[in-house]
mmCIF file of C-alpha atoms and ligand atoms in Angstrom:
data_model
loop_
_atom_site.group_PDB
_atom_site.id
_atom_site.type_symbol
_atom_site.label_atom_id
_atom_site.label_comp_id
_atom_site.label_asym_id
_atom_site.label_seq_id
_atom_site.Cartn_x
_atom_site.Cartn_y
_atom_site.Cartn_z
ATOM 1 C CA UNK A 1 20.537 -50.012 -38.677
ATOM 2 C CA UNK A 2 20.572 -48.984 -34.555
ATOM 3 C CA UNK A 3 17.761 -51.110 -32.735
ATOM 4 C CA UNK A 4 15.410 -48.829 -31.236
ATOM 5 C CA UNK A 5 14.531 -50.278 -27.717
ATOM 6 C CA UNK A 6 11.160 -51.050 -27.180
ATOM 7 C CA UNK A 7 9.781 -50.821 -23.902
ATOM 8 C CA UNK A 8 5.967 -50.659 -24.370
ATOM 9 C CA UNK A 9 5.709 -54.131 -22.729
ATOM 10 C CA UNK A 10 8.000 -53.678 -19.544
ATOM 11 C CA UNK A 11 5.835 -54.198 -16.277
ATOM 12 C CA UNK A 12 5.897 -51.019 -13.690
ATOM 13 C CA UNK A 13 8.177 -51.046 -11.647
ATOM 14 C CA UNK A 14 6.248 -50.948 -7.802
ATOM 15 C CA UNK A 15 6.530 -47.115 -7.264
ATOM 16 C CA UNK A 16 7.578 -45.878 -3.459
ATOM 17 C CA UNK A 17 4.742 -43.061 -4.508
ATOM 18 C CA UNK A 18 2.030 -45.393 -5.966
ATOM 19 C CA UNK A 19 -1.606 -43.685 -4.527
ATOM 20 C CA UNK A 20 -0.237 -40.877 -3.139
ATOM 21 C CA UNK A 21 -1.522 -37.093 -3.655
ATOM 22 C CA UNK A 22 0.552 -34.084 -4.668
ATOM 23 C CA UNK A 23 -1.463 -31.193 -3.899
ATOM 24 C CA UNK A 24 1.764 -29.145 -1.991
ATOM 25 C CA UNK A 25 4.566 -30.971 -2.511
ATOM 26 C CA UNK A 26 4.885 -30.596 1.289
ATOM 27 C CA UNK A 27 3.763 -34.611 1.446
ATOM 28 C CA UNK A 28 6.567 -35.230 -0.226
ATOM 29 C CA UNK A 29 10.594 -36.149 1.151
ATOM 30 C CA UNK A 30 13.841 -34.799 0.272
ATOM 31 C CA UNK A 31 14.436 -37.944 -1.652
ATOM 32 C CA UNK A 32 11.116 -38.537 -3.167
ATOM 33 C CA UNK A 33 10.719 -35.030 -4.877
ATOM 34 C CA UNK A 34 14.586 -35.856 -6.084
ATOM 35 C CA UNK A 35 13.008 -39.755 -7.225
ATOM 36 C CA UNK A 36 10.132 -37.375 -9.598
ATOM 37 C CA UNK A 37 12.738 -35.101 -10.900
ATOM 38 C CA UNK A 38 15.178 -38.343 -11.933
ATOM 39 C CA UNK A 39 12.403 -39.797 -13.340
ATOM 40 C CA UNK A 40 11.560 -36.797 -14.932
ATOM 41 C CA UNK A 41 14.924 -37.082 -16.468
ATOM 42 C CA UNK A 42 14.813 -40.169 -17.610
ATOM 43 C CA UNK A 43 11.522 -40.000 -19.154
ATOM 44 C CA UNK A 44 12.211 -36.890 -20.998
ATOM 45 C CA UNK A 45 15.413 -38.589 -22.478
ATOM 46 C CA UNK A 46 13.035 -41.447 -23.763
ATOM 47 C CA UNK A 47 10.933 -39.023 -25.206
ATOM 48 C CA UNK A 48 13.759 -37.048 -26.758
ATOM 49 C CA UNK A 49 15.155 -40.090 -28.402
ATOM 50 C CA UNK A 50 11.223 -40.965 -29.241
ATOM 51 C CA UNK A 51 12.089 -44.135 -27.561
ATOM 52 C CA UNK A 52 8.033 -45.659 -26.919
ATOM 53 C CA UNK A 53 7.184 -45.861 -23.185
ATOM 54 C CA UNK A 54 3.404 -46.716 -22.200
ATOM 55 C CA UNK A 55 3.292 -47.982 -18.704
ATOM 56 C CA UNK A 56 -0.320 -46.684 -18.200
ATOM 57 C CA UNK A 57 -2.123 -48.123 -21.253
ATOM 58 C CA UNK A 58 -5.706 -48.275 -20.069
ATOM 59 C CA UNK A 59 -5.521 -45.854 -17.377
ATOM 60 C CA UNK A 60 -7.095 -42.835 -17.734
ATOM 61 C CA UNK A 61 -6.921 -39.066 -15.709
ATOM 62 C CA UNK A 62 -9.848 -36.482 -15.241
ATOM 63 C CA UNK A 63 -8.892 -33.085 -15.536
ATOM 64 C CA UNK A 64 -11.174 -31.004 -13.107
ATOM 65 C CA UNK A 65 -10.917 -27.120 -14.057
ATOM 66 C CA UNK A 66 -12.386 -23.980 -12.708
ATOM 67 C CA UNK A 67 -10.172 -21.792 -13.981
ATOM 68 C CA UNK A 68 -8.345 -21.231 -17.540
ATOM 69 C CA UNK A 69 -5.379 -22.846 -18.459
ATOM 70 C CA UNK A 70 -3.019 -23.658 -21.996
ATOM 71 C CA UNK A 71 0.310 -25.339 -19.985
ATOM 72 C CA UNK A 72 -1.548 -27.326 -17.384
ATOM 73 C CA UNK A 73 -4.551 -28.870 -19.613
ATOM 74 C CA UNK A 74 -2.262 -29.692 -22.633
ATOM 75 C CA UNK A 75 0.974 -30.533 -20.930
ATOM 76 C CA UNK A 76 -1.503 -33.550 -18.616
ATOM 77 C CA UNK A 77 -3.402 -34.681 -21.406
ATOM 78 C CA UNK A 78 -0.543 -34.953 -24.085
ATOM 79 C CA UNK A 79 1.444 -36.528 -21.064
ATOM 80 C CA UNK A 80 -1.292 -39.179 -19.957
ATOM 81 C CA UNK A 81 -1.411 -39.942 -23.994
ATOM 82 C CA UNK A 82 2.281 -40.536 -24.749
ATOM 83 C CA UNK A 83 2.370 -42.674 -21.458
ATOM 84 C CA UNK A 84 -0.358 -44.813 -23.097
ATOM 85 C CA UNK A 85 -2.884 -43.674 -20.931
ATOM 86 C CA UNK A 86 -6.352 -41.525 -21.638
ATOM 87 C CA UNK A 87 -7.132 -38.310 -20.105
ATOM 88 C CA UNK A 88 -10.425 -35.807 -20.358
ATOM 89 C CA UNK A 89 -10.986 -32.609 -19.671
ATOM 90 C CA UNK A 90 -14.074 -31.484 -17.194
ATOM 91 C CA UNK A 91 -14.832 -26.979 -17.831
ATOM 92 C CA UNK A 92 -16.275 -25.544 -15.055
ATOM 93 C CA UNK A 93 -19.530 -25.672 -16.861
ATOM 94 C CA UNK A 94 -19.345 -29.359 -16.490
ATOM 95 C CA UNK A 95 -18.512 -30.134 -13.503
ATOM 96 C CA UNK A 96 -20.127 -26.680 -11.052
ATOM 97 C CA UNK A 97 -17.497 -27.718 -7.670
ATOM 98 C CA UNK A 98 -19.334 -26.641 -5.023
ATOM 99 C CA UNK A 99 -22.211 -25.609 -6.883
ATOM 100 C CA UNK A 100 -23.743 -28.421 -8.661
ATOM 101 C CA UNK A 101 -21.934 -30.809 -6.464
ATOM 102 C CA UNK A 102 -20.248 -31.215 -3.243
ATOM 103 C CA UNK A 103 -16.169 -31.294 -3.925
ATOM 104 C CA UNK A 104 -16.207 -34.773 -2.058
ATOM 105 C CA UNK A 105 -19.203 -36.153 -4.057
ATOM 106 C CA UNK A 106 -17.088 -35.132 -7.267
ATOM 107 C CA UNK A 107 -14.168 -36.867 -5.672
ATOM 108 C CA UNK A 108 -16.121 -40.014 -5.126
ATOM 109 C CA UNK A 109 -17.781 -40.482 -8.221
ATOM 110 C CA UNK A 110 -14.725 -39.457 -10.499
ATOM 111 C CA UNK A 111 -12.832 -42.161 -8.404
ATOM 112 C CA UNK A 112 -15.428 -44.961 -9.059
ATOM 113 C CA UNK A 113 -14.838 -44.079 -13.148
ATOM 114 C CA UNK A 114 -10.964 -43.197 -13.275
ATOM 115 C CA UNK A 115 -7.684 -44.137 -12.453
ATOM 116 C CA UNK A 116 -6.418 -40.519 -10.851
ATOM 117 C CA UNK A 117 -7.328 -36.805 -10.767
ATOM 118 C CA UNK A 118 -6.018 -33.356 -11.758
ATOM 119 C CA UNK A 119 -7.853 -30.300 -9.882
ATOM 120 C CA UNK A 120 -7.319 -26.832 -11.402
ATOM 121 C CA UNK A 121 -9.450 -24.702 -8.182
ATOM 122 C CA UNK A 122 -9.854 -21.596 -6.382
ATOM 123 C CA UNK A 123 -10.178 -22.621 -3.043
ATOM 124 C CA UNK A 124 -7.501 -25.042 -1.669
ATOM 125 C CA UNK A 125 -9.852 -26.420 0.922
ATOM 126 C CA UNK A 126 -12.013 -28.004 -2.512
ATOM 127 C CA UNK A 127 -9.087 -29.695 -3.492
ATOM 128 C CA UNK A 128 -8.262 -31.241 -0.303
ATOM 129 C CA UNK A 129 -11.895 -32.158 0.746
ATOM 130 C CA UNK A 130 -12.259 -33.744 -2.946
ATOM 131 C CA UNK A 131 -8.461 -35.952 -2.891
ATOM 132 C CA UNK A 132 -10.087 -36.562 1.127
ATOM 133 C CA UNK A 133 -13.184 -38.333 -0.580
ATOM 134 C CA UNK A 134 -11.541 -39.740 -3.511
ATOM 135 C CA UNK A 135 -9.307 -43.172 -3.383
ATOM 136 C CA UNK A 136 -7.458 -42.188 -6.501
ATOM 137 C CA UNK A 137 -4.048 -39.713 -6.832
ATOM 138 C CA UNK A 138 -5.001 -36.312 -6.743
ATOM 139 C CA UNK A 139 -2.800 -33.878 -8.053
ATOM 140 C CA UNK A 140 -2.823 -30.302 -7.799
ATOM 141 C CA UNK A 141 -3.143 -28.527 -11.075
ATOM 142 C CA UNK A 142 -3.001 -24.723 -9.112
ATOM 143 C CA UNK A 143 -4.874 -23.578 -6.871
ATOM 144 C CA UNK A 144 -5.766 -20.409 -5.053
ATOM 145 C CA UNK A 145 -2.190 -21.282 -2.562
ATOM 146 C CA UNK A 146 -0.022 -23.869 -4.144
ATOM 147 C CA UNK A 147 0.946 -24.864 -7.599
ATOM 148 C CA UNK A 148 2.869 -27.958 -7.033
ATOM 149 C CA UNK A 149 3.387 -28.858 -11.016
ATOM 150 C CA UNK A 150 4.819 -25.947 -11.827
ATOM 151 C CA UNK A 151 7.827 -25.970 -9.074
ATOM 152 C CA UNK A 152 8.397 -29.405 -10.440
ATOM 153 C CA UNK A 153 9.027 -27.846 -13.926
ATOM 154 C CA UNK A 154 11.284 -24.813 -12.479
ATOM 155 C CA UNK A 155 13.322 -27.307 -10.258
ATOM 156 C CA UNK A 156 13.571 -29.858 -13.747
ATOM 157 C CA UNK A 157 14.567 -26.346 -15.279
ATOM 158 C CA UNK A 158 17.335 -25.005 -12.608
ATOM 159 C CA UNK A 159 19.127 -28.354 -12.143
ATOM 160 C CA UNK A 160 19.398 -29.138 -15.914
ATOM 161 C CA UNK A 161 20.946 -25.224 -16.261
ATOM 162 C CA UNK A 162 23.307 -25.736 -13.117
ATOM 163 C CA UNK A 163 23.580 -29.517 -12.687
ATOM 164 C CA UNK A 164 22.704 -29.348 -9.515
ATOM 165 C CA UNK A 165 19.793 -27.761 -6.628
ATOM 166 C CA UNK A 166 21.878 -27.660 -4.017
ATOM 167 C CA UNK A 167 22.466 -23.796 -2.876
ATOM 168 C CA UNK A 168 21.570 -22.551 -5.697
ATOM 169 C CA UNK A 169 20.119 -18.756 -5.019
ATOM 170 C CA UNK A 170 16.736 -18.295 -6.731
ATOM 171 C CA UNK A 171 15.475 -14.684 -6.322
ATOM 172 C CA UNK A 172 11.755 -14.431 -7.141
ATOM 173 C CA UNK A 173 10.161 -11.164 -7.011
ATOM 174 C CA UNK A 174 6.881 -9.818 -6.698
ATOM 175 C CA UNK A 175 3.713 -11.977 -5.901
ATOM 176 C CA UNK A 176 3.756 -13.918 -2.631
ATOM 177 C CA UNK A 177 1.184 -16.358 -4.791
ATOM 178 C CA UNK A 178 0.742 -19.869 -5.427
ATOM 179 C CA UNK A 179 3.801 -19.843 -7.739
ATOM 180 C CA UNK A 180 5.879 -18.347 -5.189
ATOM 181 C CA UNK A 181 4.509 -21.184 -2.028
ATOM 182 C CA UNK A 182 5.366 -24.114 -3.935
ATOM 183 C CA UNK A 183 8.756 -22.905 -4.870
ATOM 184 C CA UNK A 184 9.107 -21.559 -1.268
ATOM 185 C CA UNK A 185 8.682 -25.730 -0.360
ATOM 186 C CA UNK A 186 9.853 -26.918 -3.525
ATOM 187 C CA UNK A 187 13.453 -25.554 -2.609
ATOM 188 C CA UNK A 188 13.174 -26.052 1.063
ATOM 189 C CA UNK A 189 12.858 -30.076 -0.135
ATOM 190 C CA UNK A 190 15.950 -29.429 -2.547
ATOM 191 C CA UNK A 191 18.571 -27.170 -0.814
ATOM 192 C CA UNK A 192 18.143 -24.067 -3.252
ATOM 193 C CA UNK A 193 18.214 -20.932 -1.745
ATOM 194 C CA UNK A 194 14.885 -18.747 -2.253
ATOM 195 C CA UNK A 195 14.982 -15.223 -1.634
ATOM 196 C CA UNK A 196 11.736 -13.681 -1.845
ATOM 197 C CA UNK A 197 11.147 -9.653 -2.425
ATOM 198 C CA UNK A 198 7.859 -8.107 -1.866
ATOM 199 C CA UNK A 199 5.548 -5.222 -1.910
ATOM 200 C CA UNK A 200 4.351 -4.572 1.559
ATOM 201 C CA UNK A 201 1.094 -7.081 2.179
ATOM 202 C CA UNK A 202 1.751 -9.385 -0.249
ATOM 203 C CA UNK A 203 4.395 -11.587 1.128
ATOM 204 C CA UNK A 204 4.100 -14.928 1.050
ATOM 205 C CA UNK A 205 1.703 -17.026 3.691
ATOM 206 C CA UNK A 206 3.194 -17.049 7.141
ATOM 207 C CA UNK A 207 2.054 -20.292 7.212
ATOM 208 C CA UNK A 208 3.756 -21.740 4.089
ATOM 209 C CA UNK A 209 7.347 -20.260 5.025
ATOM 210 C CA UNK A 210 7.154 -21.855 8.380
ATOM 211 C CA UNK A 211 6.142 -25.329 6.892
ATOM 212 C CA UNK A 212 9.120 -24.637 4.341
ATOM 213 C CA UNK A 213 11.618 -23.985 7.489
ATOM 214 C CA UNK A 214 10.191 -27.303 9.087
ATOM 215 C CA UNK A 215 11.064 -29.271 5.669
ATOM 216 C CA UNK A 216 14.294 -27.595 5.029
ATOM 217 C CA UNK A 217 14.628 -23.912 5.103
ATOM 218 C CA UNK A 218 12.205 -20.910 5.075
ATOM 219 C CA UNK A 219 12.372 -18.696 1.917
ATOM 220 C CA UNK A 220 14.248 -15.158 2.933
ATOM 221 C CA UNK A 221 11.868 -11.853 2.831
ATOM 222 C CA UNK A 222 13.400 -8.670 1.302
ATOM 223 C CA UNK A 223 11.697 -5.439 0.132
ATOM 224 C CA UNK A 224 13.989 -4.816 -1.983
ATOM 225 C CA UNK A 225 14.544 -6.882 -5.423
ATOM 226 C CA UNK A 226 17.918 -5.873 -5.567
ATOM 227 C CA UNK A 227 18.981 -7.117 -2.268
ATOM 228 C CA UNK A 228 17.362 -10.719 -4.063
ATOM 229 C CA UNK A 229 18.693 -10.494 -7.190
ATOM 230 C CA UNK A 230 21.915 -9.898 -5.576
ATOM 231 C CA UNK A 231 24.189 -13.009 -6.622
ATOM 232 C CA UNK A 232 21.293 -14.929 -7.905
ATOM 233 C CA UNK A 233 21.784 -17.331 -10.475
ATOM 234 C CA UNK A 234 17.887 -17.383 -11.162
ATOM 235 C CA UNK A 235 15.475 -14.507 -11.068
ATOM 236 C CA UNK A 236 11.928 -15.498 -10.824
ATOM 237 C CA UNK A 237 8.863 -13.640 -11.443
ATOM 238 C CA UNK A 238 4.750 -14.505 -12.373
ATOM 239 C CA UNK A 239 2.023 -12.215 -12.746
ATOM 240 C CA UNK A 240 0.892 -9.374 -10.029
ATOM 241 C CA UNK A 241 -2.761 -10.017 -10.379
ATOM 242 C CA UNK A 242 -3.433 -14.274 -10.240
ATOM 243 C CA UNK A 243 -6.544 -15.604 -11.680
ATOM 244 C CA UNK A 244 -9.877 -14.584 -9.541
ATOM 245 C CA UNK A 245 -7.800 -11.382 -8.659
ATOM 246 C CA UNK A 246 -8.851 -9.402 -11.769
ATOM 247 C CA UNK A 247 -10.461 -6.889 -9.801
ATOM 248 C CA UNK A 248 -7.076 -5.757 -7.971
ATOM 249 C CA UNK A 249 -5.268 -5.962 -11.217
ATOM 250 C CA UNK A 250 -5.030 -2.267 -11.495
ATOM 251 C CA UNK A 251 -3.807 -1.201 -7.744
ATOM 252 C CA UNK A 252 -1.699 -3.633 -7.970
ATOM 253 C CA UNK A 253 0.336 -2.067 -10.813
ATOM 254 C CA UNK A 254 0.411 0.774 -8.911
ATOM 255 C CA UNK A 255 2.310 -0.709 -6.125
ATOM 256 C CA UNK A 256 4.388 -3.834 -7.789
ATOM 257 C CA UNK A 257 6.404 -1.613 -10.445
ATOM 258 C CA UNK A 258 9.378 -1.139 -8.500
ATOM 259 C CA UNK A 259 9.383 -5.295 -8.694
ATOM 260 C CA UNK A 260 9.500 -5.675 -12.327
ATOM 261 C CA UNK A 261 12.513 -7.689 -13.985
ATOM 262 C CA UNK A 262 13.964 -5.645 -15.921
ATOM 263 C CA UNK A 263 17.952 -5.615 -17.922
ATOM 264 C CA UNK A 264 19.378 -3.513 -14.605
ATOM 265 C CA UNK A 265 17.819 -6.063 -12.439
ATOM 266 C CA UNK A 266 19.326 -9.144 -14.214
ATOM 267 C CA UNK A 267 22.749 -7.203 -14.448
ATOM 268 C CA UNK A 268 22.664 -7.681 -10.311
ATOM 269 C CA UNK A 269 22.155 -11.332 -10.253
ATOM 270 C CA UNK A 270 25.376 -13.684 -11.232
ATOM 271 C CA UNK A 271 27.135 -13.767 -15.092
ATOM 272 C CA UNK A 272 25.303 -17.443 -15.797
ATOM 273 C CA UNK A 273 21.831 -16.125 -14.002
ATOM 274 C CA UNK A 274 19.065 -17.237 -16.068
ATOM 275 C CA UNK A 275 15.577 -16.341 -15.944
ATOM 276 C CA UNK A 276 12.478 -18.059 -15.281
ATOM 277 C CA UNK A 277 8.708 -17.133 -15.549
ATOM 278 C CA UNK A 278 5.532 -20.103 -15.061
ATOM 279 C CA UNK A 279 3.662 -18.108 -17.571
ATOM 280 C CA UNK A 280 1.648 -16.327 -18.442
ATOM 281 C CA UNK A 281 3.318 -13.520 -18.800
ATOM 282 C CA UNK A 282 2.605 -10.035 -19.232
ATOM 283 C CA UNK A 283 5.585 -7.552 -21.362
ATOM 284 C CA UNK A 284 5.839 -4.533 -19.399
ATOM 285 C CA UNK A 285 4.355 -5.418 -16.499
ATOM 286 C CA UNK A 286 6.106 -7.763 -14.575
ATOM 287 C CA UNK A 287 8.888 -8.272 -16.802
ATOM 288 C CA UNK A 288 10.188 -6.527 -19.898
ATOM 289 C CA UNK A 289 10.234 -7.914 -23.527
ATOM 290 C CA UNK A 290 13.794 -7.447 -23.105
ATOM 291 C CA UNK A 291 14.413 -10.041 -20.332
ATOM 292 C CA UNK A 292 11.868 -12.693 -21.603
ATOM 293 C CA UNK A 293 13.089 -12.670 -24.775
ATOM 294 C CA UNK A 294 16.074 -12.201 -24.489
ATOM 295 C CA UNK A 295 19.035 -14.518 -24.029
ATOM 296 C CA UNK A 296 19.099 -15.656 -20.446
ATOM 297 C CA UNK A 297 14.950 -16.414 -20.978
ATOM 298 C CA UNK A 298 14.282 -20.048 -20.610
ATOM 299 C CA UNK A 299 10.827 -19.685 -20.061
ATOM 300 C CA UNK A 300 9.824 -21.969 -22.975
ATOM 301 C CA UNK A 301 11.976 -24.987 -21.508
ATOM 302 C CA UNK A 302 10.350 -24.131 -18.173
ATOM 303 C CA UNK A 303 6.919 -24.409 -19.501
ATOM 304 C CA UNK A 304 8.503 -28.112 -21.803
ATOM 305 C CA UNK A 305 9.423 -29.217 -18.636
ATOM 306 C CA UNK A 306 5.615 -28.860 -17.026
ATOM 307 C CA UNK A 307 5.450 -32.299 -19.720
ATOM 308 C CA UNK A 308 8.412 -34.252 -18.258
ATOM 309 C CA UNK A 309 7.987 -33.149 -14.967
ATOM 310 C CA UNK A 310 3.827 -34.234 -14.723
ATOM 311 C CA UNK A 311 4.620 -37.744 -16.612
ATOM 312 C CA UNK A 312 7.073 -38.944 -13.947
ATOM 313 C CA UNK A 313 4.784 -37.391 -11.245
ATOM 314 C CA UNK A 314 2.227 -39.849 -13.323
ATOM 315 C CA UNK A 315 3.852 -42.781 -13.030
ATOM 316 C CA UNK A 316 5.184 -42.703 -10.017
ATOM 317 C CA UNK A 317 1.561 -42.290 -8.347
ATOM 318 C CA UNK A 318 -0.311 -44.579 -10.969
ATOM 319 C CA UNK A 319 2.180 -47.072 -10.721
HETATM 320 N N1 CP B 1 1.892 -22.053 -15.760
HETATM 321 C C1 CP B 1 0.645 -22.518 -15.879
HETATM 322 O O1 CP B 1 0.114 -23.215 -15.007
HETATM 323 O O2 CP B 1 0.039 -22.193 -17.059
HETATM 324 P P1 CP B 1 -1.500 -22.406 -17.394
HETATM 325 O O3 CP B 1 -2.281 -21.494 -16.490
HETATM 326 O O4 CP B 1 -1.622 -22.021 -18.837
HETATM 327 O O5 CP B 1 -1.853 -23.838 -17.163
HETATM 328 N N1 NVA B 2 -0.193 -16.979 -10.055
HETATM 329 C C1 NVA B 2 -0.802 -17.245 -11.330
HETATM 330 C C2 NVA B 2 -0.176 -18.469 -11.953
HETATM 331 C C3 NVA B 2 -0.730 -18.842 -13.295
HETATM 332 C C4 NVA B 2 -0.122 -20.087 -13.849
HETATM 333 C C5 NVA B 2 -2.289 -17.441 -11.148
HETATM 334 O O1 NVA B 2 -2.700 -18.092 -10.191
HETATM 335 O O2 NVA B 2 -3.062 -16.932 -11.970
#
């Protein structure tokens, strides 16, 4: 009978990341974000072969949310639990950021109760002020500009398709949003090439491409989602109206059609292109049925990956 390997009682190893933040990825190196996605790796092997691995028994992570969420609240809790740790979930009835409570206060007290904390936000400024306060990890669970744990996923996603990062072209179209900032930095830390195409005013922030030419490279700007998908071996898209934007949901379907990923738009990109989408996702708008279900889709592993991805970003801060 094969001996299953039980590492339950192995020590952590001291982590080159233990207390940091992640709330851009922009805090990170070249060779640390490539240290999360080995880990990453490694851990989602162990989990694959449902090989035991608990180094955070007895920790435990708050989840602070003020908006909705399915991949971010399950994959982090589920995650904290198979690593042996705890984690619990705070609504935005709970907790009131800003309203009932100064973001630093919240900070403060969570850190006097729990080992490290998840923010789901609108305003980025909350999050920092609150990992400011707070002498525990923060990680950034999305907010109004970044989405750090999601480029994690879509880099774990690309280099397990391609076996490698490194000038890989990654055409996202449409939204200049969170989604699209964190890859922008995400692949300026990794060597993949991000082409961005966008309907007039709602490129990315001028801001977040020059911080992604200072780390690496800045994303390229098209109009045109042609000119992206051109050669890509990854088309990219999320939704044209982000949480808290509700209101411009319907002018912007007026002016982001001509960005939708459709068959013809795929047929531009390379022979092995696959295609990507953080979810959710919305058939017709953004992207057709046909593309997201269809066989060059790996949207499901993407949003797997959010699991892997957030356990070795775990560790490697908790440990
Ligand atoms: N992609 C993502 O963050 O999904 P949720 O909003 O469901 O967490
Ligand atoms: N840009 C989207 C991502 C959702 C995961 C939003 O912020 O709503």
């Amino acid at each position: 009978m094969a001996v299953i390997p039980q590492i339950d009682d192995v020590p952590p190893k001291p982590s080159p990341l233990s207390g940091r933040d992640c709330l851009t990825l922009a805090e990170f190196t070249p060779e640390e974000l490539a240290l999360i996605l080995d880990e990453a790796v490694k851990i989602k092997a162990m989990q694959k072969s449902r090989i035991p691995y608990r180094p955070l028994r007895g920790r435990t992570l708050a989840m602070v949310f003020q908006k909705p969420s399915n991949r971010t609240r399950v994959s982090f809790e589920v995650g904290m639990y198979q690593l042996g740790g705890h984690a619990l979930s705070l609504s935005p009835q709970e907790i009131q950021m800003g309203k009932r409570e100064t973001p630093s206060d919240t900070g403060r007290v969570l850190a006097r109760y729990i080992d490290a904390i998840m923010v789901r936000t609108f305003d980025h400024g909350e999050l920092e002020e609150l990992a400011g306060a707070a002498d525990v990890p923060v990680m950034n669970g999305l907010s109004d500009t970044h989405h750090p744990c999601q480029a994690l996923a879509d880099l774990l996603t690309v280099r397990e398709e391609f076996g490698t990062l490194e000038g890989v072209k990654i055409a996202y179209a449409g939204d200049g949003n969170n989604v699209a900032h964190s890859l922008a930095i995400a692949c300026a830390l990794t060597g993949a090439e991000l082409v961005i195409a966008h309907p007039e005013g709602h490129g990315p922030d001028p801001e977040v491409v020059e911080a992604a030419g200072r780390l690496g490279a800045a994303p390229v700007l098209a109009g045109d989602p042609r000119e992206a998908a051109d050669g890509a071996r990854v088309v990219y898209t999320d939704v044209w109206a982000s949480m808290g934007q509700e209101a411009e949901a319907a002018e912007r379907k007026e002016k982001f059609g001509p960005f939708r990923v459709d068959e013809e738009l795929m047929d531009l990109a390379a022979g092995d292109a696959i295609f990507l989408h953080c979810l959710p996702a919305h058939r017709g708008e953004e992207v057709t049925a046909g593309v997201i279900d269809g066989p060059r889709s790996r949207v499901f592993d993407q949003a797997e990956n959010r699991l892997h991805a957030q356990k070795a970003l775990l560790y490697l801060l908790l440990s």
